[in-house]
XYZ file of C-alpha atoms in Angstrom:
431
model
C -1.512 -30.182 6.139
C -4.075 -31.876 3.909
C -7.530 -30.374 3.602
C -10.263 -32.350 5.353
C -12.644 -31.471 2.534
C -10.197 -32.721 -0.084
C -9.930 -36.005 1.801
C -13.735 -36.204 1.922
C -13.801 -35.964 -1.863
C -11.229 -38.752 -2.176
C -13.067 -41.084 0.178
C -16.486 -40.502 -1.346
C -15.244 -41.073 -4.886
C -13.486 -44.254 -3.776
C -16.639 -45.428 -2.001
C -18.581 -44.799 -5.206
C -16.243 -47.179 -7.046
C -13.901 -44.677 -8.725
C -10.167 -44.105 -8.532
C -9.295 -40.752 -6.993
C -6.015 -39.045 -6.093
C -4.806 -35.738 -4.758
C -2.528 -34.347 -7.451
C -0.462 -31.334 -8.391
C 0.689 -28.460 -6.250
C -0.916 -29.677 -3.027
C 1.149 -32.888 -3.110
C 4.292 -31.078 -4.267
C 4.068 -28.390 -1.597
C 3.300 -30.897 1.160
C 6.435 -32.846 0.284
C 8.430 -29.598 0.337
C 7.150 -28.840 3.828
C 4.975 -25.962 2.660
C 1.301 -25.388 3.413
C -0.805 -26.010 0.273
C -3.365 -23.368 -0.641
C -5.368 -25.251 -3.259
C -6.331 -28.910 -3.517
C -6.923 -30.697 -6.811
C -8.336 -34.183 -7.269
C -7.904 -36.405 -10.329
C -10.363 -39.251 -10.781
C -11.601 -41.937 -13.150
C -15.135 -40.521 -12.753
C -16.417 -38.351 -15.594
C -17.624 -34.819 -14.791
C -21.229 -36.027 -14.940
C -20.456 -38.876 -12.526
C -18.717 -36.484 -10.129
C -21.797 -34.273 -10.118
C -23.919 -37.320 -9.331
C -21.752 -38.108 -6.284
C -21.667 -34.530 -4.973
C -24.784 -32.395 -4.814
C -22.569 -29.387 -3.990
C -20.727 -29.701 -7.328
C -20.735 -27.425 -10.365
C -19.293 -28.188 -13.795
C -17.294 -25.422 -15.472
C -15.118 -24.949 -18.542
C -15.370 -25.856 -22.203
C -11.720 -26.079 -23.188
C -11.106 -28.344 -20.197
C -14.209 -29.594 -18.393
C -13.696 -29.663 -14.638
C -15.937 -29.868 -11.580
C -15.849 -27.595 -8.545
C -16.998 -29.208 -5.313
C -17.767 -26.447 -2.841
C -17.486 -26.711 0.947
C -18.354 -23.251 2.222
C -15.547 -20.987 1.029
C -13.275 -23.868 0.043
C -13.466 -25.264 -3.474
C -11.970 -28.635 -4.384
C -11.262 -28.869 -8.111
C -11.946 -32.304 -9.592
C -10.755 -33.362 -13.043
C -11.197 -36.608 -14.933
C -8.071 -38.547 -15.949
C -6.990 -37.305 -19.376
C -5.654 -39.595 -22.054
C -3.458 -39.272 -25.120
C -4.403 -37.817 -28.498
C -3.758 -40.871 -30.650
C -7.149 -42.564 -30.387
C -10.487 -42.315 -32.187
C -11.989 -40.798 -29.036
C -9.290 -38.115 -29.082
C -10.293 -37.072 -32.583
C -13.859 -36.489 -31.377
C -13.123 -34.783 -28.062
C -9.967 -32.734 -28.652
C -9.050 -29.966 -31.058
C -5.792 -28.270 -31.998
C -4.981 -25.195 -34.080
C -2.669 -25.331 -37.096
C 0.135 -24.038 -34.858
C -0.402 -26.930 -32.419
C -2.300 -24.911 -29.804
C -4.632 -27.177 -27.845
C -8.102 -25.641 -28.230
C -10.083 -28.401 -26.532
C -8.975 -31.434 -24.515
C -11.699 -33.619 -23.046
C -10.177 -37.016 -23.795
C -10.530 -39.369 -20.840
C -7.871 -41.949 -19.978
C -6.126 -43.802 -17.152
C -4.189 -42.358 -14.245
C -0.799 -43.111 -15.813
C -1.935 -41.443 -19.059
C -3.151 -38.501 -17.011
C 0.295 -38.175 -15.445
C 1.860 -37.837 -18.890
C -0.609 -35.052 -19.740
C 0.520 -32.959 -16.743
C 2.942 -30.107 -17.329
C 5.887 -30.713 -14.984
C 7.115 -33.877 -13.302
C 6.888 -32.362 -9.809
C 3.229 -31.550 -10.521
C 2.489 -35.136 -11.553
C 2.660 -36.738 -8.119
C -0.505 -38.555 -7.000
C -1.563 -39.291 -3.424
C -4.039 -42.115 -2.810
C -6.056 -42.831 0.329
C -6.341 -46.473 -0.733
C -2.723 -47.174 0.173
C -1.714 -43.775 1.647
C 1.164 -43.607 -0.820
C 2.597 -41.232 -3.435
C 2.395 -42.584 -6.976
C 4.979 -41.280 -9.450
C 4.936 -42.145 -13.178
C 7.255 -39.376 -14.442
C 10.241 -39.170 -12.093
C 8.807 -36.258 -10.160
C 10.084 -37.417 -6.773
C 13.675 -37.442 -8.006
C 13.291 -34.003 -9.590
C 11.729 -32.730 -6.370
C 14.714 -34.011 -4.405
C 17.151 -32.261 -6.776
C 14.952 -29.144 -7.073
C 14.665 -29.395 -10.851
C 11.651 -28.241 -12.856
C 11.249 -30.543 -15.860
C 8.531 -30.429 -18.504
C 6.911 -33.782 -19.284
C 7.265 -34.868 -22.908
C 8.761 -32.982 -25.852
C 9.129 -29.353 -24.657
C 8.675 -27.802 -28.092
C 5.443 -29.749 -28.629
C 4.141 -29.084 -25.123
C 4.816 -25.338 -25.407
C 2.977 -25.247 -28.714
C 0.023 -27.117 -27.201
C -0.269 -24.428 -24.540
C 2.200 -21.506 -24.633
C 1.142 -20.473 -21.118
C 3.282 -23.392 -19.938
C 6.279 -21.132 -20.584
C 4.945 -18.621 -18.064
C 4.228 -21.426 -15.614
C 7.799 -22.685 -16.006
C 9.232 -19.319 -15.025
C 6.676 -18.812 -12.252
C 7.240 -22.209 -10.619
C 11.023 -21.959 -10.942
C 10.905 -18.596 -9.158
C 8.345 -19.632 -6.557
C 10.025 -22.921 -5.657
C 13.600 -21.722 -6.235
C 14.084 -24.600 -8.672
C 16.407 -24.854 -11.663
C 14.880 -25.373 -15.093
C 16.006 -28.608 -16.733
C 18.146 -27.814 -19.822
C 15.650 -29.335 -22.262
C 12.836 -27.382 -20.585
C 14.745 -24.106 -20.722
C 16.311 -24.199 -24.190
C 13.163 -23.693 -26.352
C 11.774 -20.792 -24.297
C 13.246 -17.887 -26.254
C 12.302 -19.346 -29.644
C 8.790 -20.245 -28.487
C 8.094 -16.917 -26.751
C 6.113 -15.444 -29.711
C 3.590 -18.279 -29.290
C 2.143 -16.273 -26.399
C 0.632 -13.925 -28.976
C -1.874 -16.704 -29.756
C -3.299 -16.644 -26.224
C -6.457 -14.583 -25.567
C -5.664 -11.345 -23.663
C -8.208 -12.220 -20.957
C -6.341 -15.414 -20.090
C -3.002 -13.611 -20.059
C -4.357 -11.013 -17.632
C -5.055 -13.799 -15.148
C -1.601 -15.255 -15.752
C 0.040 -11.868 -15.126
C -1.641 -11.716 -11.724
C -0.302 -15.182 -10.912
C 3.168 -14.149 -12.072
C 3.422 -10.970 -10.033
C 1.140 -11.522 -7.042
C 2.679 -14.759 -5.792
C 5.262 -13.154 -3.524
C 8.128 -13.753 -5.971
C 7.467 -10.977 -8.472
C 11.028 -9.690 -8.836
C 12.666 -13.040 -9.625
C 9.747 -13.895 -11.913
C 10.203 -10.611 -13.797
C 13.906 -11.307 -14.227
C 13.155 -14.785 -15.566
C 10.540 -13.483 -17.992
C 12.993 -10.950 -19.384
C 15.758 -13.531 -19.633
C 13.728 -15.632 -22.073
C 12.006 -12.816 -23.983
C 8.615 -13.575 -22.448
C 8.089 -10.194 -20.794
C 8.243 -8.475 -24.186
C 5.323 -10.624 -25.342
C 3.244 -9.487 -22.368
C 4.325 -5.834 -22.099
C 5.960 -4.806 -25.389
C 5.737 -1.062 -24.735
C 7.391 -1.401 -21.344
C 10.150 -3.599 -22.750
C 10.865 -0.965 -25.412
C 10.995 1.783 -22.782
C 13.818 0.025 -20.935
C 16.167 0.965 -23.781
C 14.887 4.556 -23.851
C 14.681 5.555 -20.184
C 17.534 5.031 -17.742
C 15.233 4.771 -14.721
C 12.484 2.572 -16.218
C 13.791 -0.864 -15.311
C 14.704 0.265 -11.801
C 11.186 1.605 -11.271
C 9.523 -1.635 -12.334
C 11.902 -3.680 -10.195
C 11.281 -1.472 -7.161
C 7.522 -1.755 -7.673
C 7.833 -5.537 -7.734
C 10.050 -5.548 -4.641
C 7.416 -3.487 -2.838
C 4.726 -5.894 -4.058
C 6.629 -8.898 -2.699
C 7.085 -7.163 0.661
C 3.376 -6.344 0.936
C 2.378 -9.916 0.127
C 4.810 -11.319 2.686
C 3.345 -8.890 5.230
C -0.155 -10.070 4.291
C -1.096 -6.599 3.041
C -3.462 -6.082 0.091
C -2.091 -5.470 -3.395
C -4.306 -4.127 -6.146
C -3.738 -5.012 -9.814
C -4.469 -1.345 -10.597
C -1.260 -0.214 -8.883
C 0.704 -3.117 -10.349
C -0.365 -2.280 -13.890
C 0.160 1.438 -13.253
C 3.802 0.712 -12.436
C 4.320 -1.790 -15.248
C 2.922 0.530 -17.924
C 4.171 3.884 -16.644
C 7.558 3.797 -18.433
C 5.801 3.163 -21.748
C 3.459 6.070 -20.991
C 6.345 8.418 -20.233
C 8.165 7.412 -23.422
C 5.018 7.940 -25.490
C 4.406 11.306 -23.789
C 7.881 12.463 -24.795
C 7.256 11.435 -28.401
C 4.001 13.393 -28.548
C 5.663 16.453 -27.007
C 8.354 16.241 -29.683
C 5.536 16.334 -32.229
C 4.375 19.664 -30.807
C 1.607 18.597 -28.423
C 1.596 20.470 -25.070
C 2.714 18.369 -22.071
C -0.623 17.828 -20.314
C -2.610 16.810 -23.441
C 0.393 14.737 -24.510
C 0.358 12.841 -21.205
C -3.374 12.206 -21.485
C -3.159 11.014 -25.092
C -0.152 8.836 -24.303
C -2.023 7.155 -21.451
C -4.841 6.125 -23.758
C -2.511 4.997 -26.538
C -0.449 2.845 -24.187
C -3.581 1.317 -22.692
C -5.042 0.556 -26.129
C -1.845 -1.196 -27.170
C -1.635 -3.163 -23.935
C -5.190 -4.437 -24.300
C -4.076 -6.319 -27.404
C -1.752 -8.385 -25.200
C -3.381 -8.586 -21.772
C -6.865 -7.416 -20.976
C -7.328 -5.060 -18.016
C -10.847 -5.000 -16.563
C -12.232 -1.505 -16.086
C -12.364 -2.009 -12.343
C -8.554 -1.886 -12.551
C -7.865 0.268 -15.623
C -9.944 3.197 -14.338
C -8.127 3.518 -10.979
C -4.851 2.941 -12.834
C -5.596 5.978 -15.011
C -6.549 7.973 -11.905
C -3.189 7.165 -10.318
C -1.510 8.435 -13.471
C -3.682 11.546 -13.739
C -2.944 12.471 -10.141
C 0.757 12.660 -10.942
C -0.216 15.928 -12.663
C -2.242 17.056 -9.638
C 0.340 16.407 -6.922
C 2.752 19.187 -8.005
C -0.066 21.763 -7.945
C -0.078 22.955 -4.372
C -1.600 26.436 -4.448
C -4.899 27.598 -3.042
C -7.388 24.818 -2.346
C -5.740 22.300 -4.649
C -3.605 20.452 -2.076
C -6.650 19.965 0.176
C -8.717 18.669 -2.738
C -5.900 16.349 -3.763
C -5.501 15.029 -0.225
C -9.231 14.241 -0.100
C -9.176 12.336 -3.399
C -9.992 8.626 -3.055
C -6.837 7.705 -5.004
C -4.541 10.014 -3.079
C -2.776 7.301 -1.097
C -2.070 5.194 -4.185
C -0.972 8.266 -6.158
C 1.277 9.375 -3.289
C 2.896 5.929 -3.080
C 3.342 6.037 -6.851
C 5.060 9.433 -6.590
C 7.486 8.034 -4.012
C 8.149 5.117 -6.351
C 8.986 7.506 -9.197
C 11.346 9.450 -6.960
C 13.108 6.345 -5.661
C 13.718 5.177 -9.234
C 15.256 8.518 -10.178
C 12.628 9.500 -12.727
C 11.999 12.807 -10.960
C 13.958 14.747 -8.363
C 13.170 14.062 -4.729
C 11.322 16.655 -2.690
C 7.694 16.596 -3.734
C 7.116 13.289 -1.989
C 8.571 14.643 1.252
C 6.366 17.738 0.961
C 3.257 15.565 0.735
C 4.495 13.377 3.579
C 4.777 16.421 5.828
C 1.501 17.894 4.567
C -0.394 14.753 5.580
C 1.109 14.811 9.060
C 0.763 18.572 9.618
C -1.917 20.362 11.610
C -4.374 22.635 9.808
C -2.289 25.675 10.732
C 0.916 24.045 9.517
C -0.787 23.005 6.279
C -1.832 26.607 5.602
C 1.732 27.750 6.233
C 3.084 25.143 3.815
C 0.694 26.245 1.079
C 1.575 29.906 1.684
C 5.259 29.131 1.248
C 4.508 27.468 -2.090
C 2.448 30.466 -3.208
C 5.220 32.851 -2.140
C 7.904 30.811 -3.879
C 9.581 29.968 -0.575
C 9.171 26.181 -0.644
C 12.620 24.825 0.181
C 11.693 21.214 -0.648
C 10.488 21.440 -4.225
C 10.407 25.027 -5.407
C 7.804 26.265 -7.860
C 4.997 23.816 -8.536
C 5.449 24.213 -12.301
C 8.904 22.654 -12.416
C 9.466 20.284 -15.381
C 10.344 17.474 -12.966
C 6.708 17.365 -11.864
C 5.518 16.305 -15.300
C 5.391 12.677 -16.507
C 8.227 13.034 -19.001
C 11.665 11.492 -19.310
C 14.594 13.356 -17.828
C 15.438 15.960 -20.414
C 15.895 19.724 -20.636
C 12.654 21.665 -20.004
C 10.953 22.878 -23.152
C 10.634 26.668 -23.365
C 7.009 26.469 -24.501
C 6.043 25.626 -20.921
C 6.640 29.284 -19.915
C 3.841 30.458 -22.207
C 1.124 28.750 -20.167
C -1.656 31.054 -18.890
C -1.440 32.287 -15.259
C -3.357 30.121 -12.785
C -5.154 30.810 -9.521
C -5.017 34.572 -10.028
C -1.213 34.632 -10.194
C 0.276 37.433 -12.317
């Protein structure tokens, strides 16, 4: 189960006179009988020395300097043993914020010091090709046997050094089906606000790891349990108390995500974020409507306001935020099924994602069922049958949904329809 290229790196570093070990998730997963996806190497060689040994190496990172050794599509990540922060060298090569956040950590040390700098004991297991043995300086083998996830060192201090460790704790516990050690778990709720110190770009990457690992639902439940989800998606957390269907919708979206990953189907962050932020958008839309803004402009303004707020917590690259907005916008297009509109909607590049999103909304109980079934049949129908379906809508004879201006078609919380909607101008020549 070990990568041949990772073993090449170990042997070549050893031949060059350096210590080198496989470390982290690849060792942990191998011992658990799982197939590792990534291989990390820890070594006594400095990044410059690693680059000298491997011509196919590239140094990256400023906060933590690491080396990527590339073999075709496979990348072996090589890091130098890190030491403690109580030496003169540490003062020159590490930096912390006033809150204890580790801003820079390029202090080299020995392998046993490196083990103490790792996050969890089960991630601090080292495999050597010198003796073909597992080396354990933190009790990781025992924790692995008992399926316990334990943070190395003082949890409060370690969380302050890097608050993302809290997200990793929840993610690994969910992924491995491990129990958090009591001392690892207890500070989580109090330390949750520390996540606000982390750059939004880094948290975007962490969100993808949290929800695209195949264990999104249990991870979501863990994040909420410790108040971490509210630090990542504050608007969505607030909407759970306002909308009866909101939590169910997010959970169903995550269940669907897990199923697609297990089936080896693609999952786009655009759809994930569309589902995670939709409840906040609906709640904000309702507030703007209450302030007198018509429904469609209210929905559009709410979308932008929710996105702007979210970007303060997790960045969303435009390659994902733009299709996310299109999925949302098409929720206003799908109910409009007169004339040429259904054909134009069906031809839209985001139709499939928007259609799936509509089904998700219906399954959560946000809107009444019917529209999703209409679009299901419309996709499967012949051209003649499609024309007949559109004619029924135009004649008010659609037995699945009814009129395409029903309040349930709008992105608003379940509430009585506002009378102002009847004053909208006639469309498509309808009198």
